[in-house]
XYZ file of C-alpha atoms in Angstrom:
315
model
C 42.892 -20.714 38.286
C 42.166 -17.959 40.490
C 41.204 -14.935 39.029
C 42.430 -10.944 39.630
C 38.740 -9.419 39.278
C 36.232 -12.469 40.381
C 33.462 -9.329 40.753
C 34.194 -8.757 37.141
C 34.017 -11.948 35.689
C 30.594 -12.158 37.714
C 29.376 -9.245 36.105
C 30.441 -10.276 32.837
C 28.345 -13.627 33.077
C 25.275 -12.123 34.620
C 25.584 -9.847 31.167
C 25.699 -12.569 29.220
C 23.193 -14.061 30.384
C 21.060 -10.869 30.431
C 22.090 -10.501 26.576
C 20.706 -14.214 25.947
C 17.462 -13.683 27.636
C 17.056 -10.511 25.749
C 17.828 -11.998 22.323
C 15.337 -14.265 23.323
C 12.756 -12.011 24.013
C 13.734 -9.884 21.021
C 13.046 -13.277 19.564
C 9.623 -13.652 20.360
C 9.136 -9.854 19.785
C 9.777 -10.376 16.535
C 7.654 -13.122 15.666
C 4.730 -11.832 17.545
C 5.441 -8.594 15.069
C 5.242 -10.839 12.023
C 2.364 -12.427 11.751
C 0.048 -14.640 8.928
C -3.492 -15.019 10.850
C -7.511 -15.177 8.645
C -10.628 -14.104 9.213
C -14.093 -15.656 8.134
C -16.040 -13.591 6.402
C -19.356 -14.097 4.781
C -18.342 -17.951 5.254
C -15.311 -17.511 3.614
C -11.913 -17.811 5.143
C -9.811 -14.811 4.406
C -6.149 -14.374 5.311
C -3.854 -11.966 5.735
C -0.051 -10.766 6.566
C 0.690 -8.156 8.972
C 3.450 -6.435 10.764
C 3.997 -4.548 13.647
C 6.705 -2.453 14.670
C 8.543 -3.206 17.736
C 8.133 0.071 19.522
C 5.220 1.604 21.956
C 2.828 2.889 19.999
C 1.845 6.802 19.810
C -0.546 7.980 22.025
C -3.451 7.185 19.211
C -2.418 4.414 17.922
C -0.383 3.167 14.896
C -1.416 4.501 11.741
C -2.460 1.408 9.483
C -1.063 0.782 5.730
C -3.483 -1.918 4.125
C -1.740 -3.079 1.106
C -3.343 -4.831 -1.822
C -1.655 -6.844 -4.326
C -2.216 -7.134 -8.269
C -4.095 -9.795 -10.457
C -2.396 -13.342 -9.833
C -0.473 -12.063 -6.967
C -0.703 -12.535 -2.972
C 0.215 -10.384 0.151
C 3.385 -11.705 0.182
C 4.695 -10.649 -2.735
C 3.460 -7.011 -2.331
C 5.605 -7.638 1.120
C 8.937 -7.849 -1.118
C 7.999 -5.738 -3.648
C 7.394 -2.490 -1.703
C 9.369 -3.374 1.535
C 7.001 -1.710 3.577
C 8.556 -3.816 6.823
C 11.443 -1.250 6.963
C 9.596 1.655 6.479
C 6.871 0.490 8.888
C 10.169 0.372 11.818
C 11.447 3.549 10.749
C 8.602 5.288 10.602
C 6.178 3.767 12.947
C 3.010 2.570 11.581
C 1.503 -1.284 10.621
C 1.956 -2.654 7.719
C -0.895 -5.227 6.433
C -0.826 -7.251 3.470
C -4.598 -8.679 2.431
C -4.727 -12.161 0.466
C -7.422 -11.831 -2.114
C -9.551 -14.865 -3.154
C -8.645 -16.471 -6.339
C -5.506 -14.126 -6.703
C -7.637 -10.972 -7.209
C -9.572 -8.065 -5.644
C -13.478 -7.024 -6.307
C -12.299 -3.623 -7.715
C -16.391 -3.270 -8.712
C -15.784 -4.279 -12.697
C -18.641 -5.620 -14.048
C -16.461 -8.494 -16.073
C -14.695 -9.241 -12.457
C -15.425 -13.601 -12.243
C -15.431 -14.055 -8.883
C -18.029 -10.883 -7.353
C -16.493 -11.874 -3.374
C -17.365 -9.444 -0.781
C -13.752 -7.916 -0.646
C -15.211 -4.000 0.908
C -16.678 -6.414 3.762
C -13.526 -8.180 3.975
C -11.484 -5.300 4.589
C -14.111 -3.644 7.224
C -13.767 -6.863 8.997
C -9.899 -6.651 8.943
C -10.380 -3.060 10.194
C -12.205 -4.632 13.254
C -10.106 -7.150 14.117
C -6.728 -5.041 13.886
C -8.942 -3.017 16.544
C -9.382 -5.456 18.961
C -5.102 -7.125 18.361
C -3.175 -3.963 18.108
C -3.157 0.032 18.830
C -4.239 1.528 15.800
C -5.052 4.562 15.006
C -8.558 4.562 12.926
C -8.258 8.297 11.877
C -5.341 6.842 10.109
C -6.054 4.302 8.172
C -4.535 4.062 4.321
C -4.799 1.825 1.141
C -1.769 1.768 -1.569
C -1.907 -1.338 -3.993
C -0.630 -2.069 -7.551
C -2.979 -3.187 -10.895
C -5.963 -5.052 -10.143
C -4.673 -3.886 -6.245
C -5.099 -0.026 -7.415
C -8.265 -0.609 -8.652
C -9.717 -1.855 -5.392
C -7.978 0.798 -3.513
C -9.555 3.126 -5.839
C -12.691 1.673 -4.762
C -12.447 1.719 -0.939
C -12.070 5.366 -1.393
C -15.397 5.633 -2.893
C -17.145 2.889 -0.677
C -15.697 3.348 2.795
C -14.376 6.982 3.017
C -15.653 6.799 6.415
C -13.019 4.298 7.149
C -9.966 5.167 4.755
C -7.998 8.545 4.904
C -6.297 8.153 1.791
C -5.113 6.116 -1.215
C -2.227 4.977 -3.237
C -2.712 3.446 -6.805
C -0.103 2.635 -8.724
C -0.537 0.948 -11.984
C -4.364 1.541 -11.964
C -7.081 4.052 -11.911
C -10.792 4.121 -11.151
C -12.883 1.416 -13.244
C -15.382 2.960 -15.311
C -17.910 0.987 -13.062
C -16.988 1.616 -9.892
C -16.556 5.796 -10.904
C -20.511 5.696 -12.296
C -21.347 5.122 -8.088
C -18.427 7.241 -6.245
C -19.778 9.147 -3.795
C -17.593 9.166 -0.834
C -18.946 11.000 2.232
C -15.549 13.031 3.209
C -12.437 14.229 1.389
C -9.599 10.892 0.822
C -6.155 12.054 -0.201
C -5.486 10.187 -3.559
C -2.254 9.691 -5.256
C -1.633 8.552 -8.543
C 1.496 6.857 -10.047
C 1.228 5.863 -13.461
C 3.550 4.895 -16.077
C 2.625 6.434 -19.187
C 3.592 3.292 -21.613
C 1.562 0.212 -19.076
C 0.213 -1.674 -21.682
C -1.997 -3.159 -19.310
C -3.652 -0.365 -17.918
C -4.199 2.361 -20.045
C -2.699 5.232 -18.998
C -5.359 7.218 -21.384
C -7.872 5.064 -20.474
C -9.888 2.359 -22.006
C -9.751 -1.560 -21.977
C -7.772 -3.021 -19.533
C -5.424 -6.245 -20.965
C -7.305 -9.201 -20.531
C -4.539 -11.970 -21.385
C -6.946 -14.155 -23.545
C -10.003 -14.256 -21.202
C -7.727 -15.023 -18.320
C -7.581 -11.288 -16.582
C -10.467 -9.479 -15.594
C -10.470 -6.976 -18.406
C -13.093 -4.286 -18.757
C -12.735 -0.866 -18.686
C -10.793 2.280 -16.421
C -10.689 5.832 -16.642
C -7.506 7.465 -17.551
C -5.028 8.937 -15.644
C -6.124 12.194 -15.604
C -9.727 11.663 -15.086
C -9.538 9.901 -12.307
C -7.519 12.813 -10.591
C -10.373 15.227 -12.104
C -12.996 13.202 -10.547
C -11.205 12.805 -7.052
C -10.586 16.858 -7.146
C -14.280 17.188 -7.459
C -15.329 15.199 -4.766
C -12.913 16.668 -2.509
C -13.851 20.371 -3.391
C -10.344 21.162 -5.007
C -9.339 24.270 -7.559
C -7.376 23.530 -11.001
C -5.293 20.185 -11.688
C -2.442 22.363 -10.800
C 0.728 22.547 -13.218
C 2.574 19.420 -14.222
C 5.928 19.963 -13.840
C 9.134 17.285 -14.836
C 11.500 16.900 -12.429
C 14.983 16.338 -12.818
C 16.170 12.908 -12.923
C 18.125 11.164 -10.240
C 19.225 8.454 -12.155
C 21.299 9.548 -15.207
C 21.376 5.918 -16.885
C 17.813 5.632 -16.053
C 15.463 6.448 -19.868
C 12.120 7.398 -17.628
C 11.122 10.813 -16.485
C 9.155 12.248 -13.856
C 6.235 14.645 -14.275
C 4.254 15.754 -11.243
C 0.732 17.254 -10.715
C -0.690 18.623 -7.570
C -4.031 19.736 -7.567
C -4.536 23.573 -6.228
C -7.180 24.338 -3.430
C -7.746 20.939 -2.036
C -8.663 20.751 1.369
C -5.589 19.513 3.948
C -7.101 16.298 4.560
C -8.024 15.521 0.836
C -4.864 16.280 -1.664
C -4.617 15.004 -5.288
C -1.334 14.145 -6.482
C 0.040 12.887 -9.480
C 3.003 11.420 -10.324
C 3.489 10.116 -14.106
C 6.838 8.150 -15.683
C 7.151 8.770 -18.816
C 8.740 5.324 -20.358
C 7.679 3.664 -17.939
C 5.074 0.524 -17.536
C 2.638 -1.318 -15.680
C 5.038 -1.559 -12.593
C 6.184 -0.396 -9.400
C 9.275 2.548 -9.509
C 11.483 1.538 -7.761
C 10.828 -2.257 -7.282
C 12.047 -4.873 -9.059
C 11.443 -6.023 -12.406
C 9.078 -8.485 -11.777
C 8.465 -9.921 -15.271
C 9.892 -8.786 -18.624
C 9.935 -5.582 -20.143
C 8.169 -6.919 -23.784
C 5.158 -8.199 -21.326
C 5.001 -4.972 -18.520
C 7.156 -2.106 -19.621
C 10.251 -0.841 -18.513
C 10.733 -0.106 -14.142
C 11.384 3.633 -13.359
C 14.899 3.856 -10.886
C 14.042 7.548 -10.837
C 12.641 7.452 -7.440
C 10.954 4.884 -5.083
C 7.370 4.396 -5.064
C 7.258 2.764 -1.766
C 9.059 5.714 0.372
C 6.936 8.841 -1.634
C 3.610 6.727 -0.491
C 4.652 6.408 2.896
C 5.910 9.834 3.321
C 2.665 11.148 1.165
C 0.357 8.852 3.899
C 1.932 9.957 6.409
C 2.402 13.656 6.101
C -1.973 13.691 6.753
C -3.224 15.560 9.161
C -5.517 13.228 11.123
């Protein structure tokens, strides 16, 4: 049948077409964006999730968000948990999500069983994200939860040089690793802690060690861990804790902030404890029962304050 606009109905399958090939490439955009790849390090193959957003990158790079999962867990669960995908499109940076060996992280415990050379690990990962994507290395961060925290905790201390600032939630500094902190510049630390984790102490002390099947040993609390990341980064008082008003009524846990006074720009302490709240992430899901980790706080999400705290550095 002959047709009234044949120019049309050209144009229309040339569009098609152009809509297919695009998909296509999307497609492939996409996967290349979402990627599982290892390094070997030390002799030991180490692997590792990553994602990058599908946009140009600034004119210094991406910034970088490593992200370290807890005791028995693995980057991809940290990838559900905080949904740092999304935020990584939104807001423009690369999201990376470390496998540690044996389900666990060096955090620099002494009772730690496997002693693995995670700091090197993560220098190397630093190196190689060099060479495969733009990244900004003025900009590089660490958030991770439990046994996760605790390492993060640690990279602040061992390679300021390399990480801006850190995100524990769920865990503070190990007594260990605080006897040897000495980071050479100012990292911008934030804290969220539920008050009730009866795995890591929020007061401080011995760390749950299921039987002999965790790592157990030892962690400062809450607030001396801020104390000793305000000294090293020259700050004033531990500010005012204030509680903020809840934005989930049916939600029991409350929010009571900190902010450290006269820190430097590049080197703020912040933090952020739930009251009624456990050894989880706010926010997230309730991963396992309340009787074994405490109650999750809905009273805000842990995942966008980190981001927006990262990302609110000045280089």
């Amino acid at each position: 049948m002959k047709t009234l606009f044949p120019g049309r109905r050209r144009a229309a399958l040339i569009g098609l077409a152009a809509l297919a090939l695009a998909t296509i490439i999307q497609s492939r955009r996409a996967d290349a964006a979402d990627r599982n790849d290892q390094l070997n390090v030390g002799g030991q193959v180490r692997t590792f999730g990553i994602h990058i957003p599908d946009a140009s990158p600034p004119p210094g790079g991406f910034p970088v968000i490593l992200t370290f999962h807890g005791g028995g867990g693995q980057g991809a669960a940290m990838r559900r948990l905080t949904g740092f995908d999304a935020f990584a499109d939104s807001r423009g940076f690369i999201a990376v999500y470390p496998d540690g060996i044996g389900r666990h992280w060096n955090d620099g415990r002494k009772t730690i069983h496997d002693s693995q050379d995670d700091v090197g690990f993560v220098v190397a990962l630093l190196d190689w994200l060099q060479v495969n994507a733009r990244v900004d290395r003025s900009r590089i961060f660490a958030a991770g939860l439990s046994n996760g925290a605790l390492f993060a905790e640690r990279l602040g201390c061992d390679l300021s040089g390399h990480i801006a600032a850190i995100a524990a939630v769920a865990g503070t500094l190990p007594v260990d690793t605080a006897r040897a902190c000495n980071p050479t510049r100012s990292v911008a630390v934030l804290q969220i802690a539920g008050v009730s984790d009866p795995i890591m102490p929020y007061g401080g002390g011995k760390v749950a060690d299921f039987g002999g099947r965790g790592e157990g040993g030892t962690v400062l609390s809450v607030a001396r861990t801020a104390e000793l990341w305000r000294q090293r980064n020259g700050c004033g008082s531990p500010g005012t804790e204030e509680l903020l008003r809840p934005t989930a009524p049916l939600d029991p846990t409350q929010i009571a902030e900190m902010v450290a006074s006269g820190c430097p720009p590049a080197g703020p302490v912040r933090v952020i404890s739930v009251i009624g709240a456990g050894h989880t992430w706010p926010g997230g899901p309730q991963y396992a029962p309340v009787a074994l980790v405490g109650r999750t706080s809905r009273q805000f999400s842990a995942s966008r304050v980190i981001v927006d705290f990262f990302l609110a550095l000045p280089p």
